[in-house]
Coordinates of C-alpha atoms in Angstrom, one line a residue:
M1 CA 109.2 69.5 202.8
V2 CA 111.0 66.2 203.5
S3 CA 113.1 64.9 200.8
D4 CA 113.0 61.3 199.5
S5 CA 116.6 60.9 200.9
E6 CA 115.8 62.3 204.4
N7 CA 115.6 60.4 207.5
I8 CA 113.2 61.7 209.9
R9 CA 113.1 60.1 213.2
L10 CA 110.7 61.2 216.6
L11 CA 113.1 61.6 219.3
G12 CA 112.6 59.5 222.4
T13 CA 111.0 60.6 225.8
W14 CA 113.8 62.0 227.5
N15 CA 115.0 63.8 224.4
Q16 CA 111.4 65.3 223.8
V17 CA 111.6 67.1 227.3
A18 CA 115.2 68.3 227.2
M19 CA 115.7 72.0 227.1
R20 CA 115.5 73.2 223.3
A21 CA 118.5 75.4 223.6
Y22 CA 122.5 74.7 222.8
V23 CA 124.8 73.6 225.3
R24 CA 128.0 76.0 224.7
Q25 CA 131.6 75.1 225.7
V26 CA 134.8 77.0 224.7
F27 CA 138.3 75.0 224.5
C28 CA 140.9 77.7 225.0
F29 CA 144.4 76.8 223.5
P30 CA 147.4 78.6 222.8
I31 CA 148.3 78.8 219.1
D32 CA 151.5 79.9 217.0
E33 CA 151.0 83.7 217.3
Q34 CA 153.0 83.8 213.9
L35 CA 150.6 81.6 212.2
D36 CA 148.7 83.6 209.4
D37 CA 147.2 81.1 207.1
F38 CA 144.6 79.0 208.9
D39 CA 143.3 77.0 205.9
E40 CA 145.1 74.0 207.2
L41 CA 143.3 74.2 210.6
C42 CA 140.1 74.7 209.2
A43 CA 140.5 71.6 206.9
H44 CA 141.8 69.5 210.0
I45 CA 138.8 70.5 212.2
R46 CA 136.3 69.6 209.2
L47 CA 137.9 66.4 208.6
G48 CA 137.7 65.6 212.3
L49 CA 134.1 66.7 212.8
S50 CA 133.1 64.4 209.5
L51 CA 135.0 61.3 210.9
A52 CA 133.6 61.9 214.3
C53 CA 130.1 62.1 212.8
S54 CA 130.5 58.4 211.1
P55 CA 129.4 56.4 214.3
S56 CA 127.0 59.1 215.4
P57 CA 125.6 60.7 212.1
H58 CA 122.4 62.7 214.3
F59 CA 125.4 65.0 215.2
A60 CA 125.5 66.3 211.8
G61 CA 121.9 66.3 211.3
K62 CA 119.2 68.9 212.1
I63 CA 116.2 69.1 214.8
R64 CA 113.0 70.1 213.5
L65 CA 109.7 71.0 215.5
G66 CA 106.5 69.4 214.0
S67 CA 103.5 71.1 213.0
N68 CA 100.8 72.0 215.5
A69 CA 99.2 68.6 215.1
T70 CA 102.3 67.0 216.3
K71 CA 101.7 68.9 219.7
G72 CA 105.2 70.0 220.2
K73 CA 107.4 67.1 219.3
V74 CA 110.7 67.3 217.8
Y75 CA 112.4 65.4 215.3
V76 CA 116.1 64.5 214.1
C77 CA 116.5 64.7 210.3
T78 CA 119.6 63.2 208.7
T79 CA 120.9 62.7 205.0
A80 CA 123.8 61.0 203.5
S81 CA 125.4 64.4 202.6
D82 CA 125.3 65.8 206.3
E83 CA 128.0 68.0 207.5
V84 CA 128.6 69.6 211.2
S85 CA 128.0 73.3 210.9
F86 CA 131.4 74.9 211.1
S87 CA 132.7 78.7 210.8
F88 CA 136.1 80.1 211.2
F89 CA 136.6 83.6 212.8
D90 CA 139.6 85.9 212.9
D91 CA 138.9 87.8 216.0
R92 CA 142.3 89.6 216.2
R93 CA 141.5 93.0 214.7
P94 CA 138.6 95.2 214.1
G95 CA 136.8 94.3 210.9
A96 CA 138.2 90.9 210.9
E97 CA 136.8 88.4 208.7
S98 CA 134.7 85.1 209.4
K99 CA 134.0 82.4 207.0
S100 CA 131.5 79.5 207.3
E101 CA 131.3 76.1 205.6
S102 CA 128.3 77.3 203.4
E103 CA 129.5 80.9 202.6
S104 CA 131.6 81.6 199.5
E105 CA 132.8 85.1 200.8
S106 CA 134.1 86.2 204.1
K107 CA 132.0 88.8 206.2
P108 CA 133.4 91.3 208.7
E109 CA 132.9 90.9 212.5
S110 CA 131.7 94.1 213.9
Q111 CA 134.6 94.0 216.7
P112 CA 137.4 92.4 217.8
F113 CA 137.3 89.8 220.8
G114 CA 138.1 92.0 223.7
W115 CA 140.7 90.0 225.4
S116 CA 144.5 88.8 224.3
Y117 CA 145.3 85.2 224.9
P118 CA 147.9 86.1 227.5
E119 CA 145.3 88.5 229.2
L120 CA 142.9 85.6 229.3
K121 CA 145.4 83.1 230.9
A122 CA 147.0 85.7 233.5
Q123 CA 143.6 86.6 234.7
G124 CA 142.7 82.9 235.0
F125 CA 140.2 82.6 232.0
P126 CA 137.3 84.7 233.5
C127 CA 133.9 83.8 233.0
K128 CA 133.0 87.5 231.8
A129 CA 135.2 86.9 228.8
F130 CA 132.7 84.3 227.4
V131 CA 129.5 86.2 227.7
G132 CA 127.8 88.1 224.9
P133 CA 126.3 87.8 221.5
R134 CA 129.6 86.7 220.2
F135 CA 128.4 83.2 221.7
S136 CA 124.9 83.1 220.3
L137 CA 123.4 81.4 217.6
P138 CA 120.9 82.9 215.0
Y139 CA 118.6 79.9 214.8
D140 CA 114.9 79.6 215.8
L141 CA 113.2 76.2 216.2
T142 CA 109.7 76.9 214.4
E143 CA 106.8 74.6 213.7
D144 CA 107.4 73.2 210.3
G145 CA 110.5 75.1 209.8
P146 CA 113.6 74.0 207.9
G147 CA 115.2 72.8 211.4
I148 CA 118.5 73.9 213.1
P149 CA 122.1 72.3 213.0
V150 CA 122.3 69.8 215.9
T151 CA 126.1 70.7 216.3
E152 CA 128.0 73.9 215.5
V153 CA 131.5 74.4 215.9
H154 CA 133.4 77.9 215.7
A155 CA 137.1 78.1 215.5
R156 CA 138.1 82.0 216.6
V157 CA 141.7 83.1 216.7
I158 CA 142.3 85.9 219.0
R159 CA 145.3 88.3 219.5
G160 CA 148.2 87.2 221.3
G161 CA 148.2 83.4 219.8
G162 CA 145.0 81.9 221.4
L163 CA 142.5 79.8 219.6
L164 CA 139.0 79.3 221.2
L165 CA 137.1 76.3 220.0
C166 CA 133.6 76.7 220.6
V167 CA 131.4 73.8 220.4
F168 CA 127.3 74.3 220.4
I169 CA 125.5 70.9 220.8
H170 CA 121.5 71.2 220.8
H171 CA 120.3 69.7 224.3
S172 CA 117.4 67.7 222.5
I173 CA 120.0 65.4 221.2
S174 CA 122.3 65.1 223.9
V175 CA 123.3 65.7 227.7
G176 CA 126.8 66.7 228.8
I177 CA 128.1 63.2 228.9
G178 CA 127.3 62.6 225.3
M179 CA 128.5 66.0 224.3
R180 CA 131.7 65.1 225.9
N181 CA 131.9 61.7 224.1
F182 CA 131.5 63.4 220.8
I183 CA 134.1 66.1 221.4
A184 CA 136.5 63.2 222.6
T185 CA 135.9 61.3 219.4
F186 CA 136.4 64.3 217.4
A187 CA 139.6 65.2 219.2
G188 CA 140.8 61.5 218.8
F189 CA 140.6 61.9 215.0
T190 CA 142.6 65.1 215.0
L191 CA 145.4 63.4 216.8
R192 CA 146.0 60.9 213.7
R193 CA 148.8 61.5 211.1
E194 CA 148.1 61.2 207.6
N195 CA 147.1 57.6 206.6
E196 CA 147.1 56.3 210.1
S197 CA 144.1 53.9 211.2
G198 CA 143.1 52.1 214.2
L199 CA 140.0 52.2 216.2
L200 CA 139.1 55.0 218.6
P201 CA 137.2 54.2 222.1
E202 CA 133.6 53.5 221.4
H203 CA 131.0 55.4 223.4
A204 CA 127.2 54.7 223.6
A205 CA 125.5 56.2 220.4
N206 CA 121.8 55.0 220.1
I207 CA 119.5 57.8 220.5
D208 CA 116.5 55.4 219.7
V209 CA 116.8 53.4 222.7
E210 CA 113.8 54.0 224.9
I211 CA 112.9 52.8 228.4
P212 CA 110.4 50.1 227.6
E213 CA 106.7 50.9 228.5
D214 CA 105.9 47.5 230.5
Q215 CA 108.8 48.4 232.7
V216 CA 107.5 52.0 233.3
A217 CA 103.8 50.4 233.9
A218 CA 105.2 47.8 236.4
L219 CA 106.7 50.4 238.6
I220 CA 103.6 52.9 238.5
E221 CA 101.2 51.7 241.4
S222 CA 97.9 52.5 239.4
P223 CA 97.0 54.3 236.1
S224 CA 97.5 58.0 236.6
S225 CA 96.7 61.3 234.9
F226 CA 99.3 63.6 233.8
D227 CA 98.3 66.1 236.6
E228 CA 98.6 63.3 239.2
L229 CA 102.0 62.1 238.1
L230 CA 103.2 66.0 237.9
D231 CA 102.2 66.4 241.6
D232 CA 104.7 63.3 242.2
C233 CA 107.4 65.3 240.4
P234 CA 108.4 68.4 242.6
E235 CA 111.0 69.4 240.3
Y236 CA 108.7 70.0 237.3
T237 CA 105.8 72.3 237.1
M238 CA 103.2 73.4 234.3
L239 CA 104.1 76.2 232.4
P240 CA 101.3 78.7 231.2
G241 CA 102.4 78.6 227.5
P242 CA 104.4 76.3 225.6
T243 CA 107.8 78.1 226.3
G244 CA 109.4 74.7 227.4
P245 CA 110.1 72.0 227.8
T246 CA 112.4 72.3 231.0
A247 CA 112.6 76.1 231.1
P248 CA 112.3 77.9 234.4
C249 CA 109.0 79.1 235.7
R250 CA 108.2 82.5 236.8
R251 CA 105.6 81.9 239.4
Q252 CA 105.3 85.5 239.7
E253 CA 105.5 89.1 238.0
W254 CA 108.6 90.9 239.4
V255 CA 109.7 94.3 239.3
P256 CA 112.1 94.7 237.8
S257 CA 111.8 92.2 235.4
L258 CA 114.1 89.4 234.9
G259 CA 115.8 91.3 231.6
H260 CA 116.4 94.4 233.6
V261 CA 118.0 92.8 236.7
P262 CA 121.9 93.7 236.5
K263 CA 123.8 90.2 236.5
T264 CA 127.1 88.9 236.9
G265 CA 129.3 86.0 237.5
R266 CA 132.5 84.8 239.3
I267 CA 134.4 81.8 239.3
F268 CA 135.5 80.6 242.7
K269 CA 138.2 77.9 243.2
F270 CA 138.3 75.4 245.9
S271 CA 141.6 73.8 246.7
Q272 CA 141.8 69.8 247.5
A273 CA 142.9 71.2 251.2
K274 CA 139.4 73.4 251.3
I275 CA 137.3 70.1 249.8
S276 CA 138.9 68.0 252.5
T277 CA 137.8 70.7 255.3
L278 CA 134.0 70.4 253.9
K279 CA 134.2 66.8 253.8
S280 CA 135.4 66.4 257.6
V281 CA 132.5 68.8 258.4
A282 CA 129.9 66.3 256.9
Q283 CA 131.5 63.4 258.4
N284 CA 131.8 64.9 261.8
W285 CA 128.0 65.5 261.5
A286 CA 127.3 62.2 260.6
R287 CA 129.3 60.6 263.6
N288 CA 126.9 62.9 265.9
H289 CA 123.7 61.8 264.5
R290 CA 121.8 58.7 264.2
Q291 CA 121.3 58.5 260.1
A292 CA 118.5 56.3 260.4
G293 CA 116.4 59.2 262.1
V294 CA 117.3 61.7 259.7
V295 CA 116.4 59.3 256.7
S296 CA 113.1 58.9 258.3
R297 CA 112.5 62.5 258.1
A298 CA 113.3 62.6 254.6
T299 CA 111.6 59.6 253.6
T300 CA 108.1 60.6 254.8
K301 CA 108.1 63.5 252.4
S302 CA 109.5 61.7 249.3
T303 CA 108.0 59.6 246.7
A304 CA 111.3 58.3 246.3
K305 CA 113.3 55.9 248.7
V306 CA 116.0 57.8 250.6
T307 CA 119.1 55.3 250.8
T308 CA 120.5 54.9 254.3
I309 CA 124.4 55.0 254.1
Q310 CA 125.7 52.2 256.0
G311 CA 129.1 52.5 257.9
T312 CA 131.3 55.3 257.2
W313 CA 129.9 57.9 255.1
S314 CA 131.9 59.4 252.4
P315 CA 130.6 62.7 251.1
S316 CA 130.8 63.3 247.6
T317 CA 132.7 66.5 246.4
F318 CA 129.7 67.7 244.4
A319 CA 127.5 67.7 247.5
C320 CA 130.3 69.8 249.7
L321 CA 130.6 72.4 247.1
A322 CA 126.8 72.6 246.1
A323 CA 125.7 73.0 249.8
V324 CA 128.2 75.6 250.7
T325 CA 127.5 77.3 247.6
W326 CA 123.7 77.0 247.8
S327 CA 123.6 78.3 251.5
F328 CA 125.9 81.3 251.0
C329 CA 124.4 82.4 247.6
T330 CA 121.0 82.2 249.2
A331 CA 121.9 84.1 252.1
A332 CA 123.4 86.9 250.1
R333 CA 120.6 87.1 247.8
L334 CA 118.1 87.5 250.7
E335 CA 120.2 90.0 252.4
T336 CA 120.0 92.3 249.3
R337 CA 117.1 94.1 248.3
R338 CA 114.4 91.6 246.9
P339 CA 112.4 92.2 244.0
Q340 CA 108.7 93.2 244.4
R341 CA 105.8 91.1 243.2
V342 CA 103.2 92.8 241.0
N343 CA 100.2 93.3 243.4
G344 CA 97.4 91.3 242.5
L345 CA 98.9 89.0 240.3
K346 CA 98.4 85.2 240.8
S347 CA 101.4 82.6 240.3
V348 CA 102.1 82.6 236.6
C349 CA 102.8 78.8 236.8
G350 CA 100.4 76.1 237.4
S351 CA 100.7 74.2 240.6
N352 CA 103.9 73.1 242.4
G353 CA 104.7 76.1 244.5
H354 CA 107.1 76.6 247.3
G355 CA 105.8 75.4 250.5
D356 CA 107.1 72.5 252.2
G357 CA 107.4 71.0 255.5
D358 CA 110.5 70.1 257.3
D359 CA 113.9 70.1 255.6
H360 CA 113.9 67.1 253.2
I361 CA 113.6 65.9 249.5
S362 CA 110.7 67.8 248.3
T363 CA 107.5 66.5 246.9
N364 CA 104.5 68.8 248.4
H365 CA 103.9 71.5 246.0
N366 CA 100.5 73.0 247.1
N367 CA 101.3 75.1 249.9
N368 CA 102.8 78.3 248.7
N369 CA 103.8 80.3 251.8
N370 CA 106.1 82.7 249.5
N371 CA 104.0 85.6 250.0
N372 CA 106.2 88.7 251.4
N373 CA 109.3 90.1 250.3
G374 CA 111.4 89.0 253.1
G375 CA 113.0 85.7 254.0
S376 CA 111.4 84.6 257.2
P377 CA 113.3 82.2 259.2
S378 CA 110.7 79.3 258.7
E379 CA 110.3 79.9 254.7
K380 CA 111.7 77.1 252.6
T381 CA 114.5 77.5 250.1
H382 CA 115.0 74.8 247.3
L383 CA 118.1 73.5 245.3
L384 CA 117.7 71.6 242.2
V385 CA 120.7 69.3 241.4
P386 CA 120.9 67.8 237.9
A387 CA 122.2 64.2 238.0
S388 CA 122.5 61.6 235.4
W389 CA 120.3 58.6 236.1
T390 CA 121.9 56.1 233.5
R391 CA 124.3 54.6 236.4
R392 CA 121.4 54.6 238.7
A393 CA 118.3 53.1 237.0
F394 CA 117.4 50.7 234.3
K395 CA 121.3 49.6 234.1
H396 CA 120.4 46.1 232.5
C397 CA 118.1 47.1 229.7
L398 CA 119.0 49.9 228.0
D399 CA 122.4 49.0 226.3
G400 CA 123.8 52.0 223.9
Y401 CA 121.4 54.4 225.6
A402 CA 122.9 58.0 224.6
S403 CA 119.9 60.2 224.9
N404 CA 119.2 62.5 227.9
A405 CA 119.2 61.3 231.0
V406 CA 119.4 63.9 233.7
C407 CA 117.1 64.2 236.4
M408 CA 116.7 66.6 239.0
P409 CA 116.1 65.9 242.5
R410 CA 114.8 68.9 244.6
I411 CA 116.1 69.6 248.1
C412 CA 114.4 71.6 250.3
A413 CA 116.2 73.7 253.5
S414 CA 114.7 76.7 255.7
V415 CA 116.2 80.3 255.4
D416 CA 117.5 80.2 258.9
S417 CA 119.7 77.2 258.1
H418 CA 121.6 79.3 255.1
G419 CA 121.7 82.0 257.9
V420 CA 123.6 80.0 260.3
V421 CA 126.0 78.5 257.7
S422 CA 126.9 81.8 256.1
G423 CA 127.2 83.9 259.3
S424 CA 130.4 84.9 261.1
E425 CA 130.0 83.0 264.1
Q426 CA 130.3 79.3 264.8
T427 CA 127.0 79.3 266.5
T428 CA 123.8 81.2 266.3
T429 CA 121.2 81.7 268.8
T430 CA 117.7 82.8 267.5
A431 CA 114.4 83.5 269.4
T432 CA 111.8 81.3 269.0
T433 CA 108.2 80.9 270.6
N434 CA 109.5 78.3 272.8
G435 CA 112.3 80.6 273.9
S436 CA 115.7 80.2 272.0
D437 CA 117.2 78.0 269.5
T438 CA 121.2 77.7 269.3
R439 CA 122.5 76.1 266.1
N440 CA 126.0 75.3 265.1
K441 CA 127.2 76.6 261.5
D442 CA 129.2 72.9 261.1
E443 CA 126.1 71.1 262.0
E444 CA 123.7 72.8 259.5
L445 CA 126.2 72.6 256.8
G446 CA 126.8 69.0 257.2
R447 CA 123.3 68.2 257.4
L448 CA 122.8 69.9 254.0
I449 CA 125.5 68.0 252.5
Y450 CA 123.9 64.8 253.6
L451 CA 120.7 65.9 252.2
I452 CA 122.0 66.4 248.8
D453 CA 124.0 63.1 248.7
S454 CA 120.9 61.5 250.0
A455 CA 118.8 63.0 247.2
I456 CA 121.0 61.9 244.4
A457 CA 121.6 58.3 246.1
A458 CA 117.3 58.2 246.1
I459 CA 117.7 57.9 242.2
D460 CA 116.4 54.4 241.3
D461 CA 114.2 52.6 238.7
K462 CA 110.9 54.0 240.3
F463 CA 112.1 57.5 240.3
V464 CA 112.8 57.7 236.8
A465 CA 109.7 55.6 235.8
T466 CA 107.4 58.2 237.5
R467 CA 109.3 60.8 235.7
T468 CA 109.1 58.7 232.3
A469 CA 105.3 58.4 232.7
M470 CA 104.7 62.0 233.1
F471 CA 106.4 62.9 230.3
R472 CA 104.7 60.4 227.9
A473 CA 101.3 61.4 229.3
A474 CA 101.9 65.3 228.7
P475 CA 99.4 66.6 226.2
D476 CA 102.4 69.0 225.0
P477 CA 106.1 68.6 226.3
R478 CA 106.6 72.5 225.7
F479 CA 104.2 73.0 228.8
I480 CA 106.7 71.0 231.2
G481 CA 108.8 73.6 233.2
I482 CA 111.2 73.2 235.9
N483 CA 110.2 74.4 239.4
I484 CA 112.5 77.0 239.8
D485 CA 112.2 81.0 239.4
P486 CA 115.6 82.5 238.5
Q487 CA 114.3 85.7 240.1
D488 CA 113.3 84.3 243.4
P489 CA 116.1 84.3 246.1
L490 CA 114.5 81.0 247.6
D491 CA 115.6 79.3 244.5
F492 CA 118.9 78.0 243.4
I493 CA 120.7 75.2 241.0
V494 CA 124.0 73.6 241.2
N495 CA 125.0 71.4 238.1
S496 CA 128.5 69.9 237.4
W497 CA 130.4 69.6 234.2
R498 CA 133.9 68.5 236.1
H499 CA 134.3 65.5 233.9
L500 CA 133.2 67.0 230.7
G501 CA 136.3 67.7 228.3
A502 CA 139.3 69.4 230.3
D503 CA 141.4 66.3 230.0
I504 CA 140.8 65.7 226.3
L505 CA 143.6 65.7 223.9
F506 CA 143.3 67.3 220.7
G507 CA 145.9 67.5 217.8
L508 CA 145.4 70.7 215.7
P509 CA 147.9 72.7 213.3
G510 CA 149.4 75.5 215.1
L511 CA 148.9 74.4 218.5
E512 CA 151.5 74.9 221.2
P513 CA 152.9 71.8 222.4
E514 CA 152.0 70.6 226.0
G515 CA 154.7 69.3 228.0
T516 CA 158.4 68.1 226.9
A517 CA 157.9 64.3 226.8
K518 CA 159.5 62.6 223.8
G519 CA 157.0 61.5 221.4
S520 CA 153.9 63.1 223.2
R521 CA 151.1 64.0 221.1
G522 CA 148.2 66.5 221.4
R523 CA 147.5 69.0 224.3
S524 CA 144.6 69.6 226.4
A525 CA 142.9 72.9 226.4
D526 CA 144.4 75.3 229.0
A527 CA 140.8 76.0 230.2
V528 CA 137.1 74.9 229.4
R529 CA 134.5 77.6 229.7
R530 CA 130.9 77.9 229.6
A531 CA 129.9 80.3 226.9
Q532 CA 126.5 82.3 227.2
P533 CA 124.9 85.0 225.0
E534 CA 123.9 86.8 228.3
W535 CA 124.2 86.0 232.0
N536 CA 121.7 84.1 233.8
M537 CA 121.7 84.0 237.8
G538 CA 120.7 82.1 240.7
A539 CA 123.0 79.2 239.7
G540 CA 126.4 77.6 240.3
L541 CA 128.0 75.3 237.8
V542 CA 131.0 73.2 238.3
L543 CA 133.5 73.7 235.5
P544 CA 135.5 70.9 233.6
G545 CA 138.8 70.2 235.6
K546 CA 141.8 68.2 234.9
G547 CA 142.9 65.0 237.0
R548 CA 142.2 64.2 240.8
G549 CA 144.3 66.6 242.4
S550 CA 143.3 69.7 240.6
D551 CA 141.3 72.5 242.1
Y552 CA 137.3 72.6 241.5
E553 CA 136.2 75.7 239.9
M554 CA 132.6 76.9 240.5
L555 CA 131.1 79.3 238.3
V556 CA 128.5 81.3 240.3
T557 CA 126.2 83.6 238.5
L558 CA 124.1 86.1 240.6
E559 CA 122.4 89.5 240.7
E560 CA 125.2 92.2 240.9
A561 CA 124.0 93.3 244.4
A562 CA 124.1 89.7 245.8
M563 CA 127.4 89.1 244.0
R564 CA 128.7 92.2 246.2
R565 CA 127.2 90.8 249.4
L566 CA 128.8 87.5 248.5
L567 CA 132.2 88.8 248.0
A568 CA 132.0 91.0 251.1
N569 CA 131.1 87.7 253.3
P570 CA 134.7 86.8 255.0
A571 CA 133.1 83.4 255.9
W572 CA 132.5 82.7 252.2
M573 CA 136.1 83.8 251.3
R574 CA 137.5 81.7 254.0
C575 CA 135.7 78.6 252.1
V576 CA 137.4 79.4 248.4
S577 CA 140.8 79.3 247.8
E578 CA 140.7 82.0 244.8
T579 CA 138.2 84.4 243.1
V580 CA 138.3 84.8 239.3
E581 CA 136.4 87.6 238.0

């Protein structure tokens, strides 16, 4: 039932197809260990959240899923009295209390948080500390249901003088950049002294801006059906049921099933020196090859134009880290026991299988050659790299655009490429039908780095228009999945949160001061971590980092057996500077 005072709006195209789950970040701060009255802290957080929602009221609203007649569409609902859902938890002792905005009484937590703040800091804020039911939310987005909060914030005080500020924002409203902007606005208000005024930096906040239909139509060569458009988007596939949108696709039934696979994660640090070495590998590869020839191979398989990098190519840090992580993790997964497919079952998903031709940016879905439990040298592996298109497409017609804008170029490489990169020898010779093939580790890695950078550079108006048209033609967005099976060693995904929050300054009561500069205000978090109710696998995530000269941190989640193999590979350990369990 919608009240007269409620404003309900249909979300735009790219928000409709965003994953219907919460993005979870934890900001880790030292707080006065002697502090025992947290009323001022809670009041300060609530006020900051309220002020931050003034330019962006949708962050205090709710997400609703329409009735069956609306074919899986979601809406944002706002009222004048909306507030961000906020809860405080005292996690310092067994039976500790929590109190939420809407509760008149506190309720006990079943167990205290298992780490003291000094332990977290001494161990580098390990990713395993932020995985578990403590970081889940009790909401279920159901048809014609009451809706779920767009934003939820938890403040958790832990032993040893620690504050974990947990921010949950629903992906249907915002991507990482929008989340960062909202948190930065909130943090800016927490820095203000009483009665202090002044403007904060403005961020794009309009979630109602859409890519014009006429501009999409002008870039599509001829009217196409949903199936035809889907064939032009290799990173997406049709799910067998309304479990999406943008949910991973289980191409096969596996034994053991995903829920029964032991999983784990590690954070691997890359110093600037290690990154410079990777960039040198890529630059040496570029000098030794005619770029036009390589681009030509990629272009013949791609619906998007691959941009030739003229002159001196500057490989991105992201492409370097994504390539080396993809190769070593894929090799480790293939070297461990591969899960068995259930005999006699066809693919659970629709079209868009694995098979592709040469190493390239992928478009061909129809030839699924992934029929055995091995990893034959000619088999293709696939990498998805989420990237924002707002700086690359429709730059002059979407002023204020603040909706989801993440596309996912798909890159392919053969199994043997990863074997060469992850091997202990600089050169590897393998037998072929024509004799033997000698391949160089640095040559293979440099080529993969180039392919990733080229795939991201290929994002343009037509690339985005094709996907926009496909989304709009879908009979129900919940049937759109991403063409990746987390249980298949041939699939991997690498994302980046590098610029999402580690440098934001907060001014919260009880925070330990940062630095000794006179008149300095606020402090940034000691670490920003991803929170998860449970482990995922087959993925890498560049965590938020501070400044240009700081180390990069890559969170890698794998099967336990594959992680053991990765950690035992001396070639991988030479690539990284430090490992955080």
